[in-house]
Structures are given as C-alpha cells and as structure tokens.
PDB file of N, CA and C in Angstrom:
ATOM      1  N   UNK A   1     -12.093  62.009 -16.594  1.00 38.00           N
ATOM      2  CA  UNK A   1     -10.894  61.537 -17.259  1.00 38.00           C
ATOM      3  C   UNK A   1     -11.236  60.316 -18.114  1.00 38.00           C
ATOM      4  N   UNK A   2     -10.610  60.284 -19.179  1.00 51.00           N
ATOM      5  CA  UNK A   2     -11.312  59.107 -20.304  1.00 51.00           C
ATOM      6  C   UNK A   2     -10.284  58.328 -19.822  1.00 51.00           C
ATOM      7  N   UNK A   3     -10.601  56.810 -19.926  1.00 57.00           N
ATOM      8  CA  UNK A   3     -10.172  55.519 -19.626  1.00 57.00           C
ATOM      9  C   UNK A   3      -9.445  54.678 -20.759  1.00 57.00           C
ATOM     10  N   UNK A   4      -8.188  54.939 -21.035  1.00 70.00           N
ATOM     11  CA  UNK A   4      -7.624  54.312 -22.019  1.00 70.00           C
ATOM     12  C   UNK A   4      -7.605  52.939 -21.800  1.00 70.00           C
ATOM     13  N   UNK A   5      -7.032  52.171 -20.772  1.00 82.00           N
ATOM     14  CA  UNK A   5      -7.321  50.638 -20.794  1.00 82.00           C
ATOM     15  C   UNK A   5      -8.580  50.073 -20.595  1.00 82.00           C
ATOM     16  N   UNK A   6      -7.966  48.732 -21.742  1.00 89.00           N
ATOM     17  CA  UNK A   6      -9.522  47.634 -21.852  1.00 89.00           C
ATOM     18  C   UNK A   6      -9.912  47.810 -20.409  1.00 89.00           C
ATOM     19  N   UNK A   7     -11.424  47.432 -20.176  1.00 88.00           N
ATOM     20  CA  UNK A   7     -12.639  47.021 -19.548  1.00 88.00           C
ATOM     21  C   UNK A   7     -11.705  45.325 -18.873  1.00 88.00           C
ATOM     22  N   UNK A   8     -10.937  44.820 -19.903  1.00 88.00           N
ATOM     23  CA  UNK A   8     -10.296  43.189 -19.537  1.00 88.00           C
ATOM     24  C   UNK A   8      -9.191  42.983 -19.168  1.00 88.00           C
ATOM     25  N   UNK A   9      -8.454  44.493 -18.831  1.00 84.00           N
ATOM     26  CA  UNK A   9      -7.032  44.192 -18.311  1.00 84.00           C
ATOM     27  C   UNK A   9      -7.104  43.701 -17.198  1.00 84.00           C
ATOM     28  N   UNK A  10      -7.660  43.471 -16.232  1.00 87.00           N
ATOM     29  CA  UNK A  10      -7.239  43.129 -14.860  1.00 87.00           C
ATOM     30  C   UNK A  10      -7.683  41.546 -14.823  1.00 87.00           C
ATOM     31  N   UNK A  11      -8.407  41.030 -15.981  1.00 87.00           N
ATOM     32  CA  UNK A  11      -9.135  39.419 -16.001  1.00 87.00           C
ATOM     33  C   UNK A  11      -7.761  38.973 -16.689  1.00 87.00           C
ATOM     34  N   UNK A  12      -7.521  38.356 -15.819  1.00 89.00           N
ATOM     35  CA  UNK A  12      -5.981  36.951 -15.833  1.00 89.00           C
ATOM     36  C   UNK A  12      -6.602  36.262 -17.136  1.00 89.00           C
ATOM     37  N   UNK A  13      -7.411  35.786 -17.647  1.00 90.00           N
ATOM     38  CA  UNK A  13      -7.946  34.881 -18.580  1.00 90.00           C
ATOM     39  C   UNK A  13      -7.762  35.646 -20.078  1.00 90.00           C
ATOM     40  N   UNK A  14      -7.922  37.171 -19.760  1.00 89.00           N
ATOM     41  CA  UNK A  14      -7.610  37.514 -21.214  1.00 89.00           C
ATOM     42  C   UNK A  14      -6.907  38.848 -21.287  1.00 89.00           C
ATOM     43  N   UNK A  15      -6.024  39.341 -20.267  1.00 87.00           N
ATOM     44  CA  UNK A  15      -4.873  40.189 -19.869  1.00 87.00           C
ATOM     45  C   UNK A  15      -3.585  40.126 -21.021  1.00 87.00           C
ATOM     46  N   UNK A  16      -3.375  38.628 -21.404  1.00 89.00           N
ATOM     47  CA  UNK A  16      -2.293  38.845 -22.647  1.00 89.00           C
ATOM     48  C   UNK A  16      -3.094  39.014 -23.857  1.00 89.00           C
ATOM     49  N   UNK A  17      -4.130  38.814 -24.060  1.00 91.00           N
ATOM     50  CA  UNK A  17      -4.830  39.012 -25.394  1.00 91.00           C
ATOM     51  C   UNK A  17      -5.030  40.362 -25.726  1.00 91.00           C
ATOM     52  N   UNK A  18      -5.412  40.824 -24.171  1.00 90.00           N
ATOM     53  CA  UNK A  18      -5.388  42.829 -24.771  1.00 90.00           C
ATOM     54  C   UNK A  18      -4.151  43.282 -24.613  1.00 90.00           C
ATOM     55  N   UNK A  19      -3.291  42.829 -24.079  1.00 89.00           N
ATOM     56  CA  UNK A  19      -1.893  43.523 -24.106  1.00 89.00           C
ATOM     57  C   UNK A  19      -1.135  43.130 -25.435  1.00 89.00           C
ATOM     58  N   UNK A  20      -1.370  42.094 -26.100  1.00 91.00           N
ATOM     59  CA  UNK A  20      -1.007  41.941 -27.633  1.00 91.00           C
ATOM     60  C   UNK A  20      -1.636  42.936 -28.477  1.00 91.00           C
ATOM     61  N   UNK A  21      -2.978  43.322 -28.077  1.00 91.00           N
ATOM     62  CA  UNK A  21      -3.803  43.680 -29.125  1.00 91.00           C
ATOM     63  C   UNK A  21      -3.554  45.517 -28.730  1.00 91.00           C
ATOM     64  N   UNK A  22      -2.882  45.763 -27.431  1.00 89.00           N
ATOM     65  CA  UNK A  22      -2.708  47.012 -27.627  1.00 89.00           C
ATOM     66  C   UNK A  22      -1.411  47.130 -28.888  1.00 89.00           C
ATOM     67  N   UNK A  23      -0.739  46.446 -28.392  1.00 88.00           N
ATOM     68  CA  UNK A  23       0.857  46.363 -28.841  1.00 88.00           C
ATOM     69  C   UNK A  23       0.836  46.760 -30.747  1.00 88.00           C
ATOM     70  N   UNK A  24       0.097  45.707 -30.951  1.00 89.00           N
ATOM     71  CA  UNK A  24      -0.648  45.694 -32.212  1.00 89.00           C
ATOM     72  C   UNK A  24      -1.071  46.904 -32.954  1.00 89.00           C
ATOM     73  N   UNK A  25      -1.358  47.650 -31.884  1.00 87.00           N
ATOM     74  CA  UNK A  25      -1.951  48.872 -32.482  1.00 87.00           C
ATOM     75  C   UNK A  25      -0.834  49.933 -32.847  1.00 87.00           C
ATOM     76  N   UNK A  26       0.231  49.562 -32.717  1.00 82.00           N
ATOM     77  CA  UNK A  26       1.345  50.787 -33.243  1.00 82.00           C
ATOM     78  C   UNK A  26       1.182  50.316 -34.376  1.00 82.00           C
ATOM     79  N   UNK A  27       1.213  49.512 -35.187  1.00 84.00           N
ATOM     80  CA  UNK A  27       1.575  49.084 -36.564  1.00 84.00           C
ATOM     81  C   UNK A  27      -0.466  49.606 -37.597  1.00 84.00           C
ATOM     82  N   UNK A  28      -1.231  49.238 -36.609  1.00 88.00           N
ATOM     83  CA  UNK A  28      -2.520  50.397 -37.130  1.00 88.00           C
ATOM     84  C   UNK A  28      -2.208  51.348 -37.090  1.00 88.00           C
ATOM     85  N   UNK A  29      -1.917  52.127 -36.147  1.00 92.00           N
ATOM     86  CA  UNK A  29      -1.427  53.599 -36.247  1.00 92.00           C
ATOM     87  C   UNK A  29      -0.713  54.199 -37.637  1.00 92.00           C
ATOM     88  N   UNK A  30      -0.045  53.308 -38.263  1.00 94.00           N
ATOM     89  CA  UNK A  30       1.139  53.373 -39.275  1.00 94.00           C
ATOM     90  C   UNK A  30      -0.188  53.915 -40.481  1.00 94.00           C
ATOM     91  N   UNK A  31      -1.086  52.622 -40.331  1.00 95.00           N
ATOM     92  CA  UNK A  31      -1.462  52.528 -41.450  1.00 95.00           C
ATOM     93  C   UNK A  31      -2.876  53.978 -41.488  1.00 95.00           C
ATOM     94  N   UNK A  32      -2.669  54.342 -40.513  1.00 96.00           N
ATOM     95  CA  UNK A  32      -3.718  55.951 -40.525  1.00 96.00           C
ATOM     96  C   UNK A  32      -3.167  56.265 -41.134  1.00 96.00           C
ATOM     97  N   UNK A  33      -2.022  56.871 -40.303  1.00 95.00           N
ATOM     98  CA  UNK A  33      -1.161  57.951 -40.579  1.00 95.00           C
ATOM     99  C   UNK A  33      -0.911  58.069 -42.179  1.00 95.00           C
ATOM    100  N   UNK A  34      -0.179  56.928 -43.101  1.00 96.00           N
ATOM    101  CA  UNK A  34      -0.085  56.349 -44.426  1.00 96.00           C
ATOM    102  C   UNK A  34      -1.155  56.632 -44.959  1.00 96.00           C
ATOM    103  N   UNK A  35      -2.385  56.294 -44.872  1.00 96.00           N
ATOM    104  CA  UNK A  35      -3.883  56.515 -45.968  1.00 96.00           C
ATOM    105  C   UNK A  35      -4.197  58.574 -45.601  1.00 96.00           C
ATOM    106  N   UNK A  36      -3.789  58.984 -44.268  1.00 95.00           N
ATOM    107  CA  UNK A  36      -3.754  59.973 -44.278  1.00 95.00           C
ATOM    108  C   UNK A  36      -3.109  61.076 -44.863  1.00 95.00           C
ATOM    109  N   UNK A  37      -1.709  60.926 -44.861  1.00 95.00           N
ATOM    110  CA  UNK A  37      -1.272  61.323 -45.938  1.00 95.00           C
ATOM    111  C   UNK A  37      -0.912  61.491 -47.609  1.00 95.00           C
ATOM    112  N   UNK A  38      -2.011  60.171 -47.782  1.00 96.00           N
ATOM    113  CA  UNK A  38      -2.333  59.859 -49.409  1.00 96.00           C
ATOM    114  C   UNK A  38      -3.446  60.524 -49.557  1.00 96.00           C
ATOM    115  N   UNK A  39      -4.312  61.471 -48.349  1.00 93.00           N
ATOM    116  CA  UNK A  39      -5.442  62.030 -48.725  1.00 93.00           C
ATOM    117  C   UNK A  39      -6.553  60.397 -49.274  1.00 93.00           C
ATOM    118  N   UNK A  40      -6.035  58.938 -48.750  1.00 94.00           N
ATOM    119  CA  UNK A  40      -7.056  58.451 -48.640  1.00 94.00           C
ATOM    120  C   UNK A  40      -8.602  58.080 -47.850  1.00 94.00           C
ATOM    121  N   UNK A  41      -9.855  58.318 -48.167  1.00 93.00           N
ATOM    122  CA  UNK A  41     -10.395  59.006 -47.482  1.00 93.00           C
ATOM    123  C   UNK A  41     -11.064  57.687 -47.068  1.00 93.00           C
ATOM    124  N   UNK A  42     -11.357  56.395 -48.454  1.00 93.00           N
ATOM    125  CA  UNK A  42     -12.010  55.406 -48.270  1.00 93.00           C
ATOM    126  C   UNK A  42     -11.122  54.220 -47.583  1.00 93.00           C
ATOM    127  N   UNK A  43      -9.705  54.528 -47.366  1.00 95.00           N
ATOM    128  CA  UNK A  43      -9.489  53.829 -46.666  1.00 95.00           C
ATOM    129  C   UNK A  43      -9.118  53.833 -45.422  1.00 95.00           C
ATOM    130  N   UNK A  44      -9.314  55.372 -44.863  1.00 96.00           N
ATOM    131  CA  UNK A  44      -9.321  55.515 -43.584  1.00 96.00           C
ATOM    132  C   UNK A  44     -10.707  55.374 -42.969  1.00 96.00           C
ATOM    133  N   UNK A  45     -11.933  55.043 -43.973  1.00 95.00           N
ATOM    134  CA  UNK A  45     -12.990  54.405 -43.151  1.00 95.00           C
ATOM    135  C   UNK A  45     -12.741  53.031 -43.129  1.00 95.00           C
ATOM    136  N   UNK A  46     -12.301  52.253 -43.777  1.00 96.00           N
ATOM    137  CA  UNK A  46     -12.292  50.921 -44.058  1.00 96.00           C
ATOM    138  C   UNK A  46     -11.526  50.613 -42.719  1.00 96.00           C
ATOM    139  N   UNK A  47     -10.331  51.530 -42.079  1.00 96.00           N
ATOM    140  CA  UNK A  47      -9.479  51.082 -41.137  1.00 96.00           C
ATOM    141  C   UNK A  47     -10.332  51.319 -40.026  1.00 96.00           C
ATOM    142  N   UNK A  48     -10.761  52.681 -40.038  1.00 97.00           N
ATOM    143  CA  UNK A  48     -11.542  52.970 -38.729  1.00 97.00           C
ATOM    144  C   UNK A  48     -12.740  52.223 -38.742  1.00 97.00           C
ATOM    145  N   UNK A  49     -13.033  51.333 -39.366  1.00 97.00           N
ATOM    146  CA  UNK A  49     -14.355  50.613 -39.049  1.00 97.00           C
ATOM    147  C   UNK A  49     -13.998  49.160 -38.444  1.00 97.00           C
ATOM    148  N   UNK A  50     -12.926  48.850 -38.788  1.00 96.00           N
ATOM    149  CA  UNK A  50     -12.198  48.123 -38.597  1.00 96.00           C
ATOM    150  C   UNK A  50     -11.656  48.114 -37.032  1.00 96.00           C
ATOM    151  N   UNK A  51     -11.020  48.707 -36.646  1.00 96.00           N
ATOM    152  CA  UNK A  51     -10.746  49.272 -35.078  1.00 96.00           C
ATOM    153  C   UNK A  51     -12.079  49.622 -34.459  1.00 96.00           C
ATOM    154  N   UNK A  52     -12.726  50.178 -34.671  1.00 96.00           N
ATOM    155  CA  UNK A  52     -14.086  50.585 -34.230  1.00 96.00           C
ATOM    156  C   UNK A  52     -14.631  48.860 -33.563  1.00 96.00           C
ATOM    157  N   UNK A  53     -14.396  47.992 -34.363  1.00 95.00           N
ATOM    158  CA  UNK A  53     -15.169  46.680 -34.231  1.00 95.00           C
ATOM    159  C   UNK A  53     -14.351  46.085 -32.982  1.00 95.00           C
ATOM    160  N   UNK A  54     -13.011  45.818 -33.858  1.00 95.00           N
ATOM    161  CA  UNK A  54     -12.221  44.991 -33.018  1.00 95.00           C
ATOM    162  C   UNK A  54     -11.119  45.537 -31.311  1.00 95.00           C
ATOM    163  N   UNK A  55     -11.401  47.160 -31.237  1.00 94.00           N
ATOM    164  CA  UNK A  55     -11.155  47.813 -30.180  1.00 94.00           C
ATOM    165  C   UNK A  55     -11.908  47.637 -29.249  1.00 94.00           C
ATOM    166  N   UNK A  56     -13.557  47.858 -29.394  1.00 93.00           N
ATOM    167  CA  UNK A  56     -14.798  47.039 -28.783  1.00 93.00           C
ATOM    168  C   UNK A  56     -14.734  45.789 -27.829  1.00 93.00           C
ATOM    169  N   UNK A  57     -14.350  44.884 -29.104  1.00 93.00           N
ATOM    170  CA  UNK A  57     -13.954  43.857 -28.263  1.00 93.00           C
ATOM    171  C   UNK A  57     -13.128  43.224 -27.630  1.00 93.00           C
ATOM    172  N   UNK A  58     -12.091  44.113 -27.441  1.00 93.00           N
ATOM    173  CA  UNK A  58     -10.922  44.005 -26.440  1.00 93.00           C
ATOM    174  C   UNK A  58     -11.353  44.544 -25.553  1.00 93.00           C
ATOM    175  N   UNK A  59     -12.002  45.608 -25.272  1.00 93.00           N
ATOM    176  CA  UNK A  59     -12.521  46.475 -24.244  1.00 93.00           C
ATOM    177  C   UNK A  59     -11.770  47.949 -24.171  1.00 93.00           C
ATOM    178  N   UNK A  60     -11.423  48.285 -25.430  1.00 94.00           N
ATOM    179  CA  UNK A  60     -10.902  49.850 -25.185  1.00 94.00           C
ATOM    180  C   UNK A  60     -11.873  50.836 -25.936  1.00 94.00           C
ATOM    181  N   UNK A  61     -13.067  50.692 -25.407  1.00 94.00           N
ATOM    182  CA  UNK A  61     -14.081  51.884 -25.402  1.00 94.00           C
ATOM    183  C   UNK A  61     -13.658  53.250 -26.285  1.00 94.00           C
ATOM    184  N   UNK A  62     -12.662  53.759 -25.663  1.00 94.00           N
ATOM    185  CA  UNK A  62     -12.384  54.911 -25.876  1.00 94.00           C
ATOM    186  C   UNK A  62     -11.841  54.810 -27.603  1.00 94.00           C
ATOM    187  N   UNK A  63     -11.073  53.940 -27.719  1.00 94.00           N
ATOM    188  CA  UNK A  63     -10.470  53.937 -29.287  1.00 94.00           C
ATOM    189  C   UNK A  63     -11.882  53.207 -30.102  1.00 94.00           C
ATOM    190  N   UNK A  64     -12.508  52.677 -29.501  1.00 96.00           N
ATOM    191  CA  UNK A  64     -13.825  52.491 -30.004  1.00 96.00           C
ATOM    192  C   UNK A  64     -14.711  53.235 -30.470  1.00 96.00           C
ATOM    193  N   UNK A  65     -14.516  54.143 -29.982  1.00 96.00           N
ATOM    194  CA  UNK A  65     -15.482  55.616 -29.722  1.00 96.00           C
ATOM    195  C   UNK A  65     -14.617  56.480 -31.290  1.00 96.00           C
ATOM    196  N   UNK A  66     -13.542  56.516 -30.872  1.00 96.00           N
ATOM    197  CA  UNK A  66     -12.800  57.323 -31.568  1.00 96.00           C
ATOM    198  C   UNK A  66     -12.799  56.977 -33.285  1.00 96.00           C
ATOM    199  N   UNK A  67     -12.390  55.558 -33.237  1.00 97.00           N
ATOM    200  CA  UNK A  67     -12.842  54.905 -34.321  1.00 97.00           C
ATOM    201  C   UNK A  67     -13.860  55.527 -35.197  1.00 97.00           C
ATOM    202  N   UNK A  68     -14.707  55.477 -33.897  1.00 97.00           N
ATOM    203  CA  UNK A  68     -17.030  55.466 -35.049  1.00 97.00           C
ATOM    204  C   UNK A  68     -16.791  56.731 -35.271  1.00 97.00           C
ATOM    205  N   UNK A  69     -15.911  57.992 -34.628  1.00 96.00           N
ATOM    206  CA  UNK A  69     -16.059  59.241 -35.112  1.00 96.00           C
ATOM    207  C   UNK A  69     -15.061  59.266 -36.055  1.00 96.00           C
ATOM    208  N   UNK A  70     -14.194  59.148 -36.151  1.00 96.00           N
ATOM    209  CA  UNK A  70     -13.766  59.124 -37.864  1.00 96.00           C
ATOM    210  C   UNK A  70     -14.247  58.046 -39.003  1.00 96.00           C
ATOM    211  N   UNK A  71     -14.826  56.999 -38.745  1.00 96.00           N
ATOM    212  CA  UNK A  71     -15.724  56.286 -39.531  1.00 96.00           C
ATOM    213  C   UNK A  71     -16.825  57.278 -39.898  1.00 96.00           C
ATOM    214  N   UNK A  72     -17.803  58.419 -39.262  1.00 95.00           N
ATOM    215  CA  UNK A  72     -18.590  59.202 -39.260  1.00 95.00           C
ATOM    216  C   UNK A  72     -17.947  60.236 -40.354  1.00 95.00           C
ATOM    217  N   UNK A  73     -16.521  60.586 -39.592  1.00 94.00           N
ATOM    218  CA  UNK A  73     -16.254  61.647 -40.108  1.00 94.00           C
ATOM    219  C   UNK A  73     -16.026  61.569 -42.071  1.00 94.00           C
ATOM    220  N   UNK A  74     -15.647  59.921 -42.343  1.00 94.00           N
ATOM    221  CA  UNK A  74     -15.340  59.685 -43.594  1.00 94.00           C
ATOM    222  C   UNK A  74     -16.586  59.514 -44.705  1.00 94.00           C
ATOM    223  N   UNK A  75     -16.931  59.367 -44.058  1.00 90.00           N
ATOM    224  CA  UNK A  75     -18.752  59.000 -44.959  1.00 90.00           C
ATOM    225  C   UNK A  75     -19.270  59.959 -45.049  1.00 90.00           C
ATOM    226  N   UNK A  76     -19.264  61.461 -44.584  1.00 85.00           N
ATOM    227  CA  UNK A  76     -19.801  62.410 -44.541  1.00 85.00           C
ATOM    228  C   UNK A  76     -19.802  63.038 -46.109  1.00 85.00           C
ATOM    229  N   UNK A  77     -20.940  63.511 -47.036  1.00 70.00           N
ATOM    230  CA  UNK A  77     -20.594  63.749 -48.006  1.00 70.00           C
ATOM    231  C   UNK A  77     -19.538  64.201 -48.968  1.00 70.00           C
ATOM    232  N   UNK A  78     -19.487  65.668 -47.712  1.00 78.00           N
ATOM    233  CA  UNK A  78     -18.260  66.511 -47.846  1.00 78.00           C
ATOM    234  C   UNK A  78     -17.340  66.321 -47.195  1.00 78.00           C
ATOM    235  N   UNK A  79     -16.742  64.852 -46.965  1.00 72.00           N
ATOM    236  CA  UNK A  79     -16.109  64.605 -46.140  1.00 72.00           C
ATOM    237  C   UNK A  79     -14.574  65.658 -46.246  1.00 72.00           C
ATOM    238  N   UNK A  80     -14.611  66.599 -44.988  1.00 79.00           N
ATOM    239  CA  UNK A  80     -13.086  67.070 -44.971  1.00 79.00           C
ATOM    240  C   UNK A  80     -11.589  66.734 -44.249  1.00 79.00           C
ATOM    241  N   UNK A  81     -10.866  66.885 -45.641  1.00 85.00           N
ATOM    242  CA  UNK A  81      -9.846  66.078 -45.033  1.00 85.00           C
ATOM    243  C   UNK A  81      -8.902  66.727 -43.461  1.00 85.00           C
ATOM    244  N   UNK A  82      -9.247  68.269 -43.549  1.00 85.00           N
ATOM    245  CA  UNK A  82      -9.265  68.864 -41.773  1.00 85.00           C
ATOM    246  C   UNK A  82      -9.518  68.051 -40.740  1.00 85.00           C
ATOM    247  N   UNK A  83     -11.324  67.858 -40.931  1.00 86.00           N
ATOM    248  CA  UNK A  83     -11.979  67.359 -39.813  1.00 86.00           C
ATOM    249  C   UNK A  83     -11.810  65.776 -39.790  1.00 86.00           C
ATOM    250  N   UNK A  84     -11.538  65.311 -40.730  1.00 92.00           N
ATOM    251  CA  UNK A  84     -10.997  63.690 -41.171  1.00 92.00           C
ATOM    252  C   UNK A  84      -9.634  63.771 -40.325  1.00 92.00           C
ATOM    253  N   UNK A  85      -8.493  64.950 -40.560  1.00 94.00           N
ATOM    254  CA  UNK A  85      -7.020  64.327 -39.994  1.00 94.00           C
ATOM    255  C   UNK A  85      -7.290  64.615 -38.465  1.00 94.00           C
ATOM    256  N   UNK A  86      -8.097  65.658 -37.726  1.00 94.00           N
ATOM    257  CA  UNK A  86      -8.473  65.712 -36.520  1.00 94.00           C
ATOM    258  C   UNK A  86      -8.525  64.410 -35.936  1.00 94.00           C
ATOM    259  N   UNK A  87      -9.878  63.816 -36.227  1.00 95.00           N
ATOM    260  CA  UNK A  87     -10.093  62.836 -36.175  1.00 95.00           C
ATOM    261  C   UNK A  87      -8.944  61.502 -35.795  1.00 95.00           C
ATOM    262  N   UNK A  88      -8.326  61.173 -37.075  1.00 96.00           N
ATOM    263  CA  UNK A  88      -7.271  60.906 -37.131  1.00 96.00           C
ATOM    264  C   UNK A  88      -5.896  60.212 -35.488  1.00 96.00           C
ATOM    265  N   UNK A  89      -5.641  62.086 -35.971  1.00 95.00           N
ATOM    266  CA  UNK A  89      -4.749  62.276 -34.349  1.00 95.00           C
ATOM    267  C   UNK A  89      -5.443  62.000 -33.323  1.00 95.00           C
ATOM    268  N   UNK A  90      -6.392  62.724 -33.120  1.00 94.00           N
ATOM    269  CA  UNK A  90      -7.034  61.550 -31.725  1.00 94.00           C
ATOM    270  C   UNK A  90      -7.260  60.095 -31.703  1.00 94.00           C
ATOM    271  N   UNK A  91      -7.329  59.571 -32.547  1.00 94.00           N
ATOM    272  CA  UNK A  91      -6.929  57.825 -32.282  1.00 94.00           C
ATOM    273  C   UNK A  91      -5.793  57.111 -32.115  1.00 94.00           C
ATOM    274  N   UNK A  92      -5.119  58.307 -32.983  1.00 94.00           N
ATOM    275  CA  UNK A  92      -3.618  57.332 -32.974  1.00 94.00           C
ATOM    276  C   UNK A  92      -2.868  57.930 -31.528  1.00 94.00           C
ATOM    277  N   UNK A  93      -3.853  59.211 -31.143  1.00 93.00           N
ATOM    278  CA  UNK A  93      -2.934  59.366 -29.414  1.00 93.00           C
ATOM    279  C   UNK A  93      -3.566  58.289 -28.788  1.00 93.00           C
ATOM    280  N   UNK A  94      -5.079  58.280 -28.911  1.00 92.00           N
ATOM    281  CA  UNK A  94      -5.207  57.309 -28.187  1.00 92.00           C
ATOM    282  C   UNK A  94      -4.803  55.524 -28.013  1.00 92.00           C
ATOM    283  N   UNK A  95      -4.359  55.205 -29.419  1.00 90.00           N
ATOM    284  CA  UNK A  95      -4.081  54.092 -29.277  1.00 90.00           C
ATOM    285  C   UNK A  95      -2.637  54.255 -28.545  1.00 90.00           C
ATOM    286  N   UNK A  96      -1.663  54.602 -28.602  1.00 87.00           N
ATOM    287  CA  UNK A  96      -0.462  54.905 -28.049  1.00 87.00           C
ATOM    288  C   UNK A  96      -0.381  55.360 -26.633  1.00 87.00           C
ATOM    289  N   UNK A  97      -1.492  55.627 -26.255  1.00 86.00           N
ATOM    290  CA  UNK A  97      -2.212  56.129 -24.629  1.00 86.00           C
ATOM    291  C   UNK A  97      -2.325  54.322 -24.036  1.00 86.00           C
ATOM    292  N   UNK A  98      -2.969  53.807 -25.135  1.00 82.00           N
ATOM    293  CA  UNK A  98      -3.511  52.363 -24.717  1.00 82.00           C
ATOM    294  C   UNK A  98      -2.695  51.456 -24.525  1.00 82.00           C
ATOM    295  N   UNK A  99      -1.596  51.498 -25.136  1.00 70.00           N
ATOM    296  CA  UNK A  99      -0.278  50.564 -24.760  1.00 70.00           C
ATOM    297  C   UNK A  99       0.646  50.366 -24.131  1.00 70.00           C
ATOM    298  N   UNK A 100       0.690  52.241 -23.539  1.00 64.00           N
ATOM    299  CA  UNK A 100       1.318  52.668 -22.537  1.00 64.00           C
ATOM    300  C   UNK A 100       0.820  52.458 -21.063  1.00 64.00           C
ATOM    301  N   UNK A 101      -0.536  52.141 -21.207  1.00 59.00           N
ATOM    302  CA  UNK A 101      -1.486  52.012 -19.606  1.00 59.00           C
ATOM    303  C   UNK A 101      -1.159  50.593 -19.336  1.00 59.00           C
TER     304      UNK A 101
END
C-alpha cells in the first residue's frame, strides 16, 4: 500500500508545516489541471518539477515520485499529451489523498 503522508507528520516540531503544505496543494492541483487543459506541456514540467522538489521535502515521497514521472513524462521528445494527462491524474489524486491523511 503506498504511503500518502509525510515521513514528518507525527514530529510535533514540523506537523503544522506539512499540514499547511498538504493544504496548499489543492490550489497546485488547480494549476495542473489549468496547464492541462491548455495542452500546456512546458508548464506542466515547470510545475511538476517544482512539487517533485518541494513534496520531497515535506516528506510525501509518493507525490514526489509522482511528480519526477510526469516531469519524465514532459521532456520526453514525443511527449504525449495521453501519457502526460495520466500522469497528471495520479498526482492530483495523490495530492488530495495527502490532505485527507
């Protein structure tokens, strides 16, 4: 079973910092969804590289993960916008998985 909450939820010292930073993530979500449906391709790497970094260091692995594969998926020559919106939906479930845990 994949592990939607940070690695830091249970550390009292930085428990509100990832619970802001899940919270946070509905309003990223927006901005997939938005470059996704503009068929923007360079700026859904720019976002997912972006989350990729700063998901990391909250400790949510999993949207971390998810991130580098649509960062992957956008750089790909032929990048397709199929395997790009795949991509996509699995982050934004997962970030919405992450706020809910």
């Amino acid at each position: 079973m994949e592990q939607h909450r940070s690695r830091f939820a249970s550390d009292p010292r930085l428990s509100r910092m990832v619970s802001e930073f899940a919270d946070a993530m509905v309003s990223r979500t927006e901005a997939f969804a938005e470059a996704l449906q503009k068929s923007d391709i360079n700026q859904l790497s720019i976002l997912s590289h972006k989350v990729k970094g700063s998901a990391g260091g909250y400790g949510f692995d999993s949207i971390s993960e998810a991130a580098a594969r649509l960062e992957q998926a956008t750089l790909e020559t032929e990048a397709d916008l199929s395997s790009v919106s795949e991509h996509v939906e699995d982050l934004i479930q997962l970030c919405h998985k992450a706020r809910c845990d």
